[in-house]
Coordinates of C-alpha atoms and ligand atoms in Angstrom, one line a residue:
M1 CA -9.5 91.1 -132.0
T2 CA -7.2 89.8 -129.3
T3 CA -5.2 92.1 -127.1
A4 CA -2.0 90.9 -128.8
A5 CA -3.3 92.4 -132.0
F6 CA -2.9 95.9 -130.4
R7 CA 0.8 95.5 -129.5
P8 CA 3.0 98.2 -131.1
L9 CA 5.4 97.3 -133.8
R10 CA 9.0 98.6 -134.1
A11 CA 9.8 100.6 -137.1
A12 CA 13.0 98.6 -137.6
E13 CA 10.8 95.5 -138.2
I14 CA 9.1 97.1 -141.2
T15 CA 10.9 96.2 -144.4
A16 CA 8.6 98.3 -146.8
W17 CA 6.1 101.0 -146.2
D18 CA 2.9 100.9 -148.3
H19 CA 2.0 104.5 -147.8
E20 CA 3.7 107.6 -146.4
A21 CA 2.5 111.0 -145.4
D22 CA 3.4 113.8 -143.0
V23 CA 0.3 113.3 -141.0
V24 CA -1.7 110.1 -140.9
V25 CA -5.3 110.3 -139.6
A26 CA -7.1 107.1 -138.5
G27 CA -10.9 107.5 -139.0
Y28 CA -12.8 109.7 -141.4
G29 CA -15.6 111.0 -139.2
I30 CA -15.9 114.5 -137.6
A31 CA -12.7 114.5 -135.6
G32 CA -10.7 113.0 -138.5
V33 CA -11.9 115.4 -141.1
S34 CA -11.3 118.4 -138.8
A35 CA -7.8 117.2 -138.1
A36 CA -7.1 116.5 -141.8
I37 CA -8.2 120.0 -142.9
E38 CA -6.1 121.8 -140.3
A39 CA -3.0 119.6 -140.9
A40 CA -3.3 120.2 -144.7
R41 CA -3.7 124.0 -144.2
A42 CA -0.6 123.9 -142.1
G43 CA 1.3 122.6 -145.1
A44 CA 1.4 118.9 -144.3
D45 CA 0.5 116.2 -146.7
V46 CA -2.2 114.1 -145.1
L47 CA -3.5 110.6 -145.5
I48 CA -6.7 109.6 -143.9
L49 CA -7.4 105.9 -143.3
E50 CA -11.1 104.8 -143.0
R51 CA -12.4 101.4 -142.1
T52 CA -15.6 101.7 -144.1
G53 CA -16.2 102.4 -147.7
G54 CA -16.7 106.2 -147.3
W55 CA -16.3 109.2 -145.1
G56 CA -18.9 110.1 -142.4
G57 CA -18.8 107.8 -139.4
A58 CA -21.4 108.3 -136.7
A59 CA -21.2 112.0 -137.4
A60 CA -22.8 111.7 -140.8
L61 CA -25.7 109.7 -139.3
S62 CA -26.1 112.1 -136.4
G63 CA -28.6 114.8 -135.7
G64 CA -25.8 117.3 -136.4
I65 CA -26.2 119.4 -133.2
V66 CA -23.0 121.2 -132.5
Y67 CA -22.6 122.8 -129.1
L68 CA -21.4 126.4 -129.7
G69 CA -21.8 129.6 -127.8
G70 CA -20.2 132.6 -126.1
G71 CA -22.0 134.9 -128.5
T72 CA -21.9 133.2 -131.9
P73 CA -23.3 135.3 -134.8
L74 CA -26.3 133.0 -134.9
Q75 CA -27.0 133.5 -131.2
R76 CA -26.7 137.3 -131.6
E77 CA -28.9 137.4 -134.7
L78 CA -31.6 135.6 -132.9
G79 CA -31.4 137.8 -129.9
F80 CA -29.7 135.6 -127.3
E81 CA -27.0 137.0 -125.0
D82 CA -24.1 134.7 -124.2
T83 CA -20.5 135.1 -123.2
P84 CA -17.6 132.6 -122.9
E85 CA -17.7 133.0 -119.1
N86 CA -21.4 132.2 -119.0
M87 CA -21.0 129.2 -121.3
K88 CA -18.1 127.9 -119.1
T89 CA -20.3 128.3 -115.9
F90 CA -23.0 126.2 -117.5
M91 CA -20.6 123.5 -118.9
L92 CA -18.7 123.1 -115.6
A93 CA -22.0 122.7 -113.7
A94 CA -23.7 120.4 -116.2
L95 CA -20.9 118.2 -117.7
G96 CA -19.2 117.1 -114.5
P97 CA -18.3 116.1 -111.9
G98 CA -14.6 116.2 -112.7
A99 CA -14.9 117.8 -116.1
D100 CA -11.6 119.0 -117.7
E101 CA -11.6 122.7 -116.8
A102 CA -8.7 123.5 -119.2
K103 CA -10.6 121.9 -122.1
I104 CA -13.9 123.5 -121.3
S105 CA -12.2 126.9 -120.9
D106 CA -10.4 126.7 -124.3
Y107 CA -13.6 125.3 -125.9
C108 CA -15.7 128.2 -124.6
D109 CA -13.1 130.9 -125.4
G110 CA -12.7 129.5 -128.9
S111 CA -16.3 128.8 -129.6
V112 CA -17.2 131.8 -131.7
E113 CA -14.0 131.3 -133.8
H114 CA -15.0 127.6 -134.2
Y115 CA -18.5 128.7 -135.4
R116 CA -16.8 130.9 -138.0
W117 CA -14.5 128.0 -139.0
L118 CA -17.5 125.8 -139.7
T119 CA -19.4 128.4 -141.7
D120 CA -16.2 129.4 -143.6
N121 CA -15.9 125.7 -144.5
G122 CA -19.4 125.6 -145.9
V123 CA -21.6 124.5 -143.0
V124 CA -24.9 126.5 -143.1
F125 CA -26.9 127.4 -140.0
K126 CA -30.3 128.8 -140.8
S127 CA -31.1 132.0 -138.8
A128 CA -34.2 130.6 -137.0
F129 CA -34.8 129.4 -133.5
W130 CA -36.7 126.3 -132.4
G131 CA -38.0 126.7 -128.8
E132 CA -40.1 123.7 -128.1
P133 CA -39.1 120.7 -126.0
G134 CA -37.4 118.2 -128.2
W135 CA -34.4 115.9 -128.8
E136 CA -33.8 117.5 -132.2
I137 CA -35.3 120.2 -134.4
P138 CA -38.2 118.8 -136.5
G139 CA -37.7 121.4 -139.3
D140 CA -34.6 123.1 -140.5
E141 CA -34.1 125.9 -137.9
G142 CA -30.5 126.4 -136.8
L143 CA -30.6 127.0 -133.0
M144 CA -32.1 125.2 -130.0
Y145 CA -31.6 124.5 -126.3
S146 CA -29.8 121.2 -126.1
G147 CA -28.5 120.8 -122.6
G148 CA -31.1 122.0 -120.1
E149 CA -29.7 125.5 -120.0
N150 CA -33.1 127.0 -119.5
S151 CA -34.3 124.4 -117.0
A152 CA -33.7 123.8 -113.3
P153 CA -31.2 123.7 -111.8
F154 CA -29.0 125.3 -114.5
N155 CA -31.3 128.3 -115.2
E156 CA -30.3 129.5 -111.8
I157 CA -26.6 128.8 -112.2
A158 CA -25.9 130.5 -115.5
T159 CA -27.9 132.8 -117.8
P160 CA -29.8 130.5 -120.1
A161 CA -28.6 130.6 -123.7
P162 CA -29.4 128.1 -126.5
R163 CA -26.2 126.6 -127.9
G164 CA -27.4 123.7 -130.0
H165 CA -26.4 124.8 -133.5
V166 CA -27.9 122.6 -136.2
P167 CA -26.7 122.6 -139.9
Q168 CA -29.6 123.4 -142.2
M169 CA -31.0 120.2 -143.7
S170 CA -32.7 119.6 -147.0
N171 CA -34.2 116.3 -145.8
K172 CA -34.7 115.8 -142.1
R173 CA -34.4 112.0 -142.2
T174 CA -31.2 111.2 -140.2
G175 CA -28.5 109.8 -142.4
E176 CA -30.1 111.1 -145.6
Q177 CA -29.2 114.8 -145.6
G178 CA -30.0 115.1 -141.9
G179 CA -28.0 117.5 -139.8
G180 CA -24.9 115.3 -139.4
Y181 CA -24.6 114.7 -143.1
M182 CA -24.9 118.4 -143.8
L183 CA -22.1 119.0 -141.3
M184 CA -19.8 116.3 -142.7
K185 CA -20.4 116.8 -146.4
P186 CA -18.9 120.3 -146.8
L187 CA -16.0 119.4 -144.5
A188 CA -15.1 116.3 -146.5
E189 CA -15.3 118.4 -149.7
V190 CA -12.9 120.9 -148.2
A191 CA -10.5 118.2 -147.0
E192 CA -10.4 116.7 -150.5
S193 CA -10.0 120.1 -152.1
L194 CA -6.9 120.6 -149.9
G195 CA -5.4 117.4 -151.3
V196 CA -6.1 115.1 -148.3
T197 CA -5.8 111.6 -149.6
P198 CA -8.4 109.1 -148.3
V199 CA -7.9 105.4 -148.2
F200 CA -11.1 103.4 -147.6
D201 CA -11.8 99.9 -146.5
I202 CA -8.7 99.9 -144.3
R203 CA -8.7 99.0 -140.6
V204 CA -6.0 100.4 -138.4
Q205 CA -4.8 98.0 -135.7
R206 CA -1.3 98.8 -134.3
L207 CA 0.9 101.8 -133.8
I208 CA 4.5 101.7 -135.0
V209 CA 7.2 103.3 -132.9
D210 CA 10.9 104.0 -133.5
D211 CA 13.7 103.2 -131.1
A212 CA 13.0 106.3 -129.0
D213 CA 9.4 105.2 -128.6
R214 CA 8.1 107.9 -130.9
V215 CA 5.1 107.0 -133.0
V216 CA 6.1 107.0 -136.6
G217 CA 3.4 105.0 -138.3
I218 CA 0.4 102.7 -138.1
A219 CA -0.2 99.2 -139.2
A220 CA -3.6 98.3 -140.8
K221 CA -5.4 95.5 -142.6
K222 CA -6.9 95.9 -146.0
F223 CA -8.8 93.0 -147.4
G224 CA -6.7 90.6 -145.3
D225 CA -3.3 92.1 -146.2
E226 CA -1.2 93.9 -143.7
V227 CA -0.4 97.5 -144.7
F228 CA 2.2 99.7 -143.1
V229 CA 1.8 103.5 -143.2
R230 CA 4.6 105.8 -142.3
A231 CA 3.8 109.1 -140.6
R232 CA 6.7 111.6 -140.9
R233 CA 5.2 114.1 -138.5
G234 CA 2.5 112.4 -136.5
V235 CA -0.4 110.0 -136.2
V236 CA -3.9 111.3 -135.2
L237 CA -6.3 108.7 -133.8
T238 CA -10.0 109.5 -134.4
T239 CA -11.8 106.2 -134.6
G240 CA -14.7 106.9 -132.2
S241 CA -15.9 105.5 -128.9
F242 CA -15.9 102.0 -127.4
A243 CA -19.7 101.7 -127.3
Y244 CA -19.7 98.6 -129.4
N245 CA -16.8 96.8 -127.6
D246 CA -18.8 94.6 -125.3
A247 CA -15.8 93.7 -123.1
M248 CA -14.7 97.3 -122.7
V249 CA -18.3 98.4 -121.9
A250 CA -18.5 95.6 -119.3
S251 CA -15.2 96.7 -117.7
F252 CA -15.6 100.4 -117.8
A253 CA -19.2 101.5 -118.3
P254 CA -21.4 98.5 -117.4
Q255 CA -24.5 100.6 -117.2
L256 CA -24.5 100.4 -121.0
I257 CA -24.3 96.6 -121.3
G258 CA -26.6 95.6 -124.1
R259 CA -27.7 99.2 -124.8
P260 CA -25.3 101.0 -127.2
A261 CA -26.8 103.8 -129.2
A262 CA -26.0 107.0 -131.1
A263 CA -22.8 105.3 -132.2
I264 CA -21.8 102.9 -135.0
E265 CA -20.5 99.3 -134.8
E266 CA -17.0 100.5 -135.9
H267 CA -16.8 102.2 -132.5
D268 CA -14.9 99.3 -131.0
G269 CA -12.4 101.2 -128.9
C270 CA -9.4 100.2 -131.0
S271 CA -7.7 103.6 -130.7
I272 CA -7.9 103.4 -127.0
R273 CA -6.4 99.9 -126.9
M274 CA -3.6 100.8 -129.4
A275 CA -2.6 103.8 -127.4
Q276 CA -3.0 101.9 -124.1
A277 CA -0.5 99.4 -125.4
L278 CA 2.0 102.3 -125.5
G279 CA 1.2 103.3 -121.9
A280 CA -1.5 105.9 -122.6
D281 CA -3.5 107.3 -119.8
L282 CA -7.3 107.2 -119.7
A283 CA -10.0 109.5 -118.3
H284 CA -13.6 109.2 -117.3
M285 CA -14.1 105.8 -118.8
G286 CA -17.3 105.3 -116.9
A287 CA -19.0 108.4 -118.3
T288 CA -21.8 107.9 -120.8
E289 CA -24.4 109.8 -122.7
V290 CA -27.8 108.4 -122.1
A291 CA -30.7 108.7 -124.5
F292 CA -34.3 108.3 -123.2
F293 CA -36.9 106.9 -125.5
A294 CA -39.8 109.3 -124.7
D295 CA -41.2 112.3 -126.5
P296 CA -40.1 115.6 -124.7
Q297 CA -43.4 117.2 -125.7
L298 CA -45.3 114.6 -123.7
M299 CA -42.8 114.6 -120.8
A300 CA -43.1 118.4 -120.2
R301 CA -46.8 118.0 -119.9
G302 CA -46.8 115.2 -117.3
I303 CA -44.8 114.0 -114.3
L304 CA -42.0 111.4 -114.4
V305 CA -41.9 109.0 -111.5
N306 CA -39.6 106.2 -110.5
G307 CA -40.3 102.7 -109.3
R308 CA -41.3 104.2 -105.9
G309 CA -43.8 106.6 -107.4
Q310 CA -41.6 109.6 -106.7
R311 CA -40.6 112.4 -109.1
Y312 CA -36.8 112.8 -109.7
V313 CA -36.2 115.3 -112.5
P314 CA -37.9 118.5 -113.8
E315 CA -39.7 117.0 -116.8
D316 CA -39.1 120.0 -119.0
T317 CA -35.3 119.6 -119.0
Y318 CA -32.9 118.2 -121.6
P319 CA -34.1 114.6 -122.3
G320 CA -30.5 113.3 -122.1
R321 CA -30.4 114.5 -118.5
V322 CA -33.7 112.6 -117.9
G323 CA -32.0 109.6 -119.4
Q324 CA -28.9 109.8 -117.2
L325 CA -31.0 110.4 -114.0
T326 CA -33.3 107.5 -114.9
L327 CA -30.5 105.0 -115.7
L328 CA -27.9 106.0 -113.3
R329 CA -29.9 107.1 -110.3
N330 CA -33.3 105.4 -110.5
D331 CA -32.6 101.8 -111.6
N332 CA -33.8 102.5 -115.1
Q333 CA -37.4 102.7 -113.8
A334 CA -39.6 105.5 -115.1
Y335 CA -43.2 106.1 -115.7
L336 CA -44.8 109.2 -117.3
V337 CA -48.0 110.0 -115.5
I338 CA -50.2 112.3 -117.6
D339 CA -53.9 113.2 -117.8
E340 CA -55.9 112.7 -120.9
A341 CA -56.1 116.4 -121.9
S342 CA -52.4 116.9 -121.7
Y343 CA -51.6 113.6 -123.5
E344 CA -53.9 114.7 -126.4
E345 CA -52.4 118.2 -126.4
G346 CA -48.9 116.8 -126.5
C347 CA -49.7 114.4 -129.3
A348 CA -51.0 117.2 -131.4
T349 CA -47.7 119.1 -131.3
T350 CA -44.8 119.0 -133.8
S351 CA -41.9 116.8 -132.6
S352 CA -38.8 115.2 -134.1
T353 CA -39.6 112.0 -132.2
P354 CA -43.4 111.2 -132.7
Y355 CA -42.3 107.6 -132.7
F356 CA -41.6 107.9 -129.0
R357 CA -45.3 108.7 -128.3
F358 CA -46.2 105.3 -126.9
P359 CA -49.8 104.7 -126.0
P360 CA -50.3 104.6 -122.2
K361 CA -50.0 101.1 -120.6
W362 CA -52.5 102.0 -117.8
A363 CA -55.4 104.4 -117.7
A364 CA -57.8 105.1 -114.8
E365 CA -60.4 107.4 -113.5
T366 CA -58.5 108.2 -110.3
V367 CA -54.8 108.4 -109.2
A368 CA -55.5 105.8 -106.5
E369 CA -56.7 103.3 -109.2
L370 CA -53.8 104.1 -111.5
E371 CA -51.3 103.5 -108.6
S372 CA -52.9 100.2 -107.9
D373 CA -53.0 99.1 -111.5
M374 CA -49.3 100.0 -111.9
G375 CA -48.4 98.0 -108.8
L376 CA -46.8 100.9 -107.0
P377 CA -46.8 100.8 -103.2
E378 CA -50.1 102.2 -101.9
G379 CA -50.1 105.9 -101.3
T380 CA -46.8 106.7 -103.1
L381 CA -48.1 108.0 -106.4
Q382 CA -51.1 109.6 -104.6
A383 CA -48.8 111.5 -102.4
T384 CA -46.6 112.6 -105.3
V385 CA -49.6 113.8 -107.3
E386 CA -51.2 115.5 -104.3
V387 CA -48.0 117.5 -103.6
Y388 CA -47.4 118.3 -107.2
N389 CA -51.0 119.4 -107.7
R390 CA -51.1 121.5 -104.6
H391 CA -48.2 123.7 -105.8
A392 CA -49.3 123.5 -109.5
A393 CA -52.6 125.1 -108.6
A394 CA -50.4 128.2 -107.9
G395 CA -48.3 127.6 -111.1
A396 CA -45.2 126.5 -109.2
D397 CA -43.0 123.5 -108.8
P398 CA -40.9 124.1 -105.6
V399 CA -39.8 120.5 -105.5
L400 CA -37.9 120.2 -108.8
G401 CA -38.3 123.6 -110.4
K402 CA -40.2 122.7 -113.5
K403 CA -40.9 126.0 -115.3
P404 CA -44.3 127.6 -114.7
E405 CA -45.2 127.4 -118.4
W406 CA -45.3 123.6 -118.0
V407 CA -46.8 123.3 -114.6
R408 CA -50.4 122.4 -114.4
P409 CA -52.4 120.1 -112.0
I410 CA -52.7 116.5 -113.1
G411 CA -56.4 115.9 -113.8
T412 CA -58.5 112.9 -114.6
P413 CA -58.8 110.6 -116.4
V414 CA -55.2 109.9 -115.9
A415 CA -52.8 107.5 -117.6
A416 CA -49.2 106.2 -117.3
L417 CA -46.7 105.4 -120.0
D418 CA -44.3 102.6 -119.2
L419 CA -40.8 103.9 -119.7
R420 CA -38.9 101.3 -117.8
N421 CA -35.6 100.2 -119.6
C422 CA -36.1 102.9 -122.2
T423 CA -32.5 104.1 -122.2
A424 CA -29.4 103.6 -124.4
G425 CA -26.3 105.6 -125.0
F426 CA -22.7 105.9 -126.0
T427 CA -19.4 106.1 -124.1
L428 CA -17.7 109.5 -123.3
G429 CA -14.5 108.3 -121.7
G430 CA -11.3 107.6 -123.5
L431 CA -7.7 108.7 -124.0
H432 CA -6.4 111.4 -121.7
T433 CA -5.3 114.2 -124.0
T434 CA -4.0 117.8 -123.6
V435 CA -5.8 120.8 -124.9
N436 CA -3.5 120.4 -128.0
S437 CA -4.8 116.8 -128.4
E438 CA -1.5 115.2 -127.5
V439 CA -2.0 111.7 -126.0
L440 CA -0.7 111.6 -122.5
H441 CA 1.4 108.7 -121.2
V442 CA 0.5 107.5 -117.6
S443 CA 3.7 109.3 -116.6
G444 CA 2.0 112.6 -117.5
E445 CA 4.2 113.3 -120.5
P446 CA 2.8 113.4 -124.1
I447 CA 3.6 110.3 -126.1
P448 CA 5.7 111.7 -129.0
G449 CA 4.1 111.7 -132.4
L450 CA 0.7 110.6 -131.1
Y451 CA -2.5 112.8 -131.1
A452 CA -6.2 111.9 -130.7
A453 CA -9.6 113.6 -130.7
G454 CA -13.3 112.7 -130.8
R455 CA -14.9 109.9 -128.8
C456 CA -11.8 107.8 -128.5
T457 CA -10.7 110.6 -126.1
S458 CA -12.3 112.1 -123.0
G459 CA -13.4 115.5 -124.1
V460 CA -15.5 118.2 -122.4
C461 CA -17.9 115.8 -120.8
A462 CA -17.0 113.9 -117.7
G463 CA -20.3 112.8 -116.2
G464 CA -23.1 115.0 -117.6
Y465 CA -23.8 115.5 -121.3
A466 CA -25.4 118.2 -123.5
S467 CA -26.4 117.4 -127.1
G468 CA -23.8 118.8 -129.5
T469 CA -20.8 118.5 -127.2
S470 CA -19.7 115.3 -129.0
L471 CA -19.6 116.8 -132.5
G472 CA -18.5 120.0 -130.9
D473 CA -15.4 118.8 -129.0
S474 CA -14.6 116.2 -131.7
S475 CA -14.3 119.0 -134.3
F476 CA -12.7 121.5 -132.0
F477 CA -10.0 119.2 -130.6
G478 CA -9.8 117.4 -134.0
R479 CA -8.6 120.7 -135.4
R480 CA -6.1 121.0 -132.5
A481 CA -4.8 117.5 -133.3
G482 CA -4.2 118.3 -136.9
I483 CA -2.4 121.6 -136.1
A484 CA -0.2 119.9 -133.5
A485 CA 0.7 116.9 -135.6
A486 CA 1.6 119.1 -138.6
A487 CA 3.8 121.3 -136.5
N488 CA 6.1 118.5 -135.6
Ligands
FAD1 C1 -28.2 108.8 -134.7 C2 -27.1 109.6 -134.0 C3 -27.4 110.9 -133.6 C4 -26.4 111.7 -133.0 N1 -26.6 113.0 -132.7 C5 -25.6 113.8 -132.3 C6 -25.8 115.2 -132.2 O1 -26.8 115.7 -132.6 N2 -24.8 115.9 -131.6 C7 -23.6 115.4 -131.2 O2 -22.8 116.1 -130.7 N3 -23.4 114.0 -131.3 C8 -24.4 113.3 -131.9 N4 -24.2 111.9 -132.1 C9 -22.9 111.4 -131.6 C10 -21.7 111.8 -132.6 O3 -22.1 111.5 -133.9 C11 -20.4 111.0 -132.3 O4 -20.2 111.0 -130.9 C12 -19.3 111.7 -133.1 O5 -19.5 111.5 -134.4 C13 -17.9 111.2 -132.6 O6 -17.0 111.7 -133.5 P1 -15.7 110.8 -133.9 O7 -14.9 111.5 -134.9 O8 -15.0 110.4 -132.6 O9 -16.3 109.4 -134.5 P2 -17.0 109.2 -135.9 O10 -17.6 110.5 -136.4 O11 -17.9 108.0 -135.8 O12 -15.8 108.9 -136.8 C14 -15.0 107.7 -136.5 C15 -14.6 107.1 -137.9 O13 -13.5 106.1 -137.6 C16 -13.8 105.0 -138.4 N5 -13.1 103.8 -137.8 C17 -13.4 103.1 -136.7 N6 -12.5 102.1 -136.5 C18 -11.5 102.3 -137.4 C19 -10.3 101.6 -137.7 N7 -9.9 100.5 -137.0 N8 -9.6 102.0 -138.8 C20 -10.0 103.0 -139.6 N9 -11.2 103.7 -139.3 C21 -11.9 103.3 -138.3 C22 -15.3 104.8 -138.4 O14 -15.7 104.0 -139.4 C23 -15.7 106.3 -138.5 O15 -15.8 106.7 -139.9 C24 -25.1 111.1 -132.7 C25 -24.8 109.8 -133.2 C26 -25.8 109.1 -133.8 C27 -25.4 107.8 -134.4

């Protein structure tokens, strides 16, 4: 699509409107459905325009982890103490630098209410805790650590509390009744029971403004025909990230060139471009989630070293933090050094990612031999293992703070998994919005009639990431967008 395609249209140019509603939502994923429900409950009639043939978006394919805390009923039932203040302290430390304090503050203060909103709308969280290292929960438990809250350095900054809330699944396979599907399905059913009208196979492309530059509609394409949709109260943009727009990734988040993940091809940045064409401001366009293709059960039992044979992250932390530190700070170079006994023990555990248990590329009788086989500068890996083992003999990791339960000396035979270039991710930056999901103009004023939520906006994450914050802030600020648009 050319840039010209995003240029706004003037309402006076439209001779006939094809559809009309109080609130028009673009994109039927998690932010869109949340906006639609709240707008409908506020008395608006709502049209939701979706490019594909059905609801769901990336959300329905996702693991379904929703980042909630501050003392949710599930946290309390399972014996975990948390407060909004404690949650805020963690999020500000882990999701920055430069995280939006106002958004994080509202998000934490409203988190228990948001949990209740989800459960009142049919989302089920099973009262069971999964406490093993992992990307996701392999079974159907409802709560897990999902951001490194219980690992260094965050376990010293805030009281650790698990906040990854996972909808109960009837079939773990992602996309087929996995967590994200079990989140989206009840919400889509509620939206439709409230009279929200979906239009599928329609691709929004341009905003329509009146003479006072207020957004009053949206132009779209449906099977080649141009369609004009009038929004009497407001337009809500929720079409997802720009992870699959190669040019935007190259401009704003080049670390992800050639490695989009945890997104869908429809995430082409169109909402950002449409709103930019009206003067919208952007935030944190370089921020990215980074997945790391390694099994956390193995990582916790070994040491991760970079291309210089040095450790750089506590191996028992949130794997997304491992991914960010590997890609952004260590040239995407990582090796997992692990002894035979720990490798076998790790492979015998339950994990949601057994397919990340690659066989070692190198195996040796001594660390010196392994170092040489890996082509690392002489002495580097040996020095790393010597320091690690010296402290591990006393059950400690003063260098990076790995928890004592995972600290044990690296023995022999010893092996290394080649984890170079094993990262991918999605973009976190986007439209600069207020806590009420109004899209801000570069002047600092809201653009009248225009709201946005989800990954086309910059949410609670600026630099860091915790699993569940994307579905979390998309649904939370999606609701705000629906309420604000309907109130016009
Ligand atoms: C495998 C996988 C696992 C994940 N796991 C998690 C997790 O556990 N926790 C978490 O927080 N996040 C997770 N994510 C990320 C999360 O799913 C997304 O970041 C989140 O869904 C973003 O919400 P959204 O509403 O912005 O986008 P989406 O939910 O993708 O919704 C956007 C919708 O807009 C539609 N659309 C796009 N362009 C147009 C257009 N021009 N016109 C009309 N419609 C359009 C899309 O088709 C889509 O339906 C995962 C993602 C994947 C793929």
